[in-house]
Tab-separated table of C-alpha atoms in Angstrom:
chain	number	residue	atom	x	y	z
A	1	MET	CA	19.306	2.359	6.000
A	2	VAL	CA	17.921	2.163	2.429
A	3	THR	CA	18.212	4.501	-0.624
A	4	PHE	CA	15.459	5.231	-2.922
A	5	GLU	CA	15.289	6.722	-6.195
A	6	LEU	CA	12.332	7.764	-8.378
A	7	LEU	CA	12.442	5.314	-11.727
A	8	ASN	CA	9.506	6.993	-13.805
A	9	GLU	CA	6.370	8.745	-13.215
A	10	SER	CA	3.048	7.715	-15.089
A	11	ALA	CA	-0.107	9.695	-15.735
A	12	GLU	CA	-1.272	8.780	-11.911
A	13	ASP	CA	1.858	6.959	-9.967
A	14	LEU	CA	5.144	7.334	-9.091
A	15	LEU	CA	7.514	4.158	-9.111
A	16	TYR	CA	10.034	4.123	-6.938
A	17	ALA	CA	12.958	1.802	-6.510
A	18	TYR	CA	14.651	1.210	-2.871
A	19	HIS	CA	17.978	-0.401	-2.217
A	20	PRO	CA	18.411	-1.663	1.417
A	21	GLU	CA	22.104	-0.806	2.930
A	22	GLY	CA	22.695	0.960	-0.640
A	23	ASP	CA	22.977	-2.523	-2.407
A	24	ARG	CA	22.097	-1.711	-5.928
A	25	HIS	CA	21.732	-5.440	-6.732
A	26	HIS	CA	18.859	-6.114	-4.568
A	27	ALA	CA	16.206	-3.664	-5.043
A	28	GLY	CA	12.448	-3.683	-4.390
A	29	ILE	CA	9.852	-1.491	-6.000
A	30	VAL	CA	7.121	0.942	-4.185
A	31	THR	CA	4.621	3.022	-6.422
A	32	TYR	CA	3.009	5.912	-5.043
A	33	ASN	CA	-0.044	7.845	-6.318
A	34	PRO	CA	0.294	11.616	-5.173
A	35	ASN	CA	-3.393	12.260	-5.533
A	36	THR	CA	-4.783	9.612	-3.299
A	37	ARG	CA	-1.214	9.176	-1.397
A	38	ALA	CA	-1.871	5.136	-1.746
A	39	THR	CA	1.164	3.123	-2.126
A	40	HIS	CA	1.693	-0.472	-3.138
A	41	ILE	CA	4.393	-2.778	-2.638
A	42	ILE	CA	5.137	-3.903	-5.829
A	43	GLU	CA	8.378	-6.161	-5.092
A	44	HIS	CA	10.260	-6.785	-1.892
A	45	ALA	CA	14.232	-6.437	-2.043
A	46	THR	CA	15.587	-9.926	-1.579
A	47	THR	CA	17.202	-9.538	1.646
A	48	ASP	CA	16.612	-10.179	5.216
A	49	HIS	CA	14.786	-6.615	5.924
A	50	GLY	CA	13.760	-6.381	2.451
A	51	ALA	CA	10.157	-6.386	3.448
A	52	HIS	CA	10.651	-3.955	6.056
A	53	TYR	CA	12.441	-1.441	4.216
A	54	ALA	CA	9.436	-1.295	1.582
A	55	HIS	CA	6.939	-0.582	4.113
A	56	ARG	CA	9.192	1.928	5.622
A	57	LEU	CA	9.333	3.743	2.172
A	58	ALA	CA	5.839	3.158	1.601
A	59	HIS	CA	4.583	5.278	5.088
A	60	HIS	CA	7.361	7.998	4.189
A	61	LEU	CA	6.384	8.597	0.554
A	62	ALA	CA	2.217	8.619	1.897
A	63	THR	CA	3.254	10.727	5.151
A	64	SER	CA	5.558	13.165	3.329
A	65	PRO	CA	4.302	16.437	2.223
A	66	THR	CA	6.426	16.314	-1.160
A	67	PRO	CA	8.167	13.129	-1.499
A	68	ALA	CA	11.812	13.495	-2.920
A	69	PRO	CA	12.857	12.247	-6.376
A	70	SER	CA	15.436	10.735	-4.288
A	71	GLY	CA	16.913	10.017	-0.885
A	72	THR	CA	17.793	7.995	2.381
A	73	LEU	CA	16.044	6.538	4.888
A	74	ALA	CA	17.823	5.450	8.392
């Protein structure tokens, strides 16, 4: 499971932090541009599955009609 939250909103991109297994000490960062639906993984969480969760969150953001400011992915 991974939890995610919107950190800030710039002119173009939304900056999301994610936390594998709810571990707030091992966060990663993913950006999402709602205009182009492009995502970019800035930083992987420092866990065994950090990269896996980064890609899952990026896919979730890119395919959601309206991404939520926070949530959980199973």
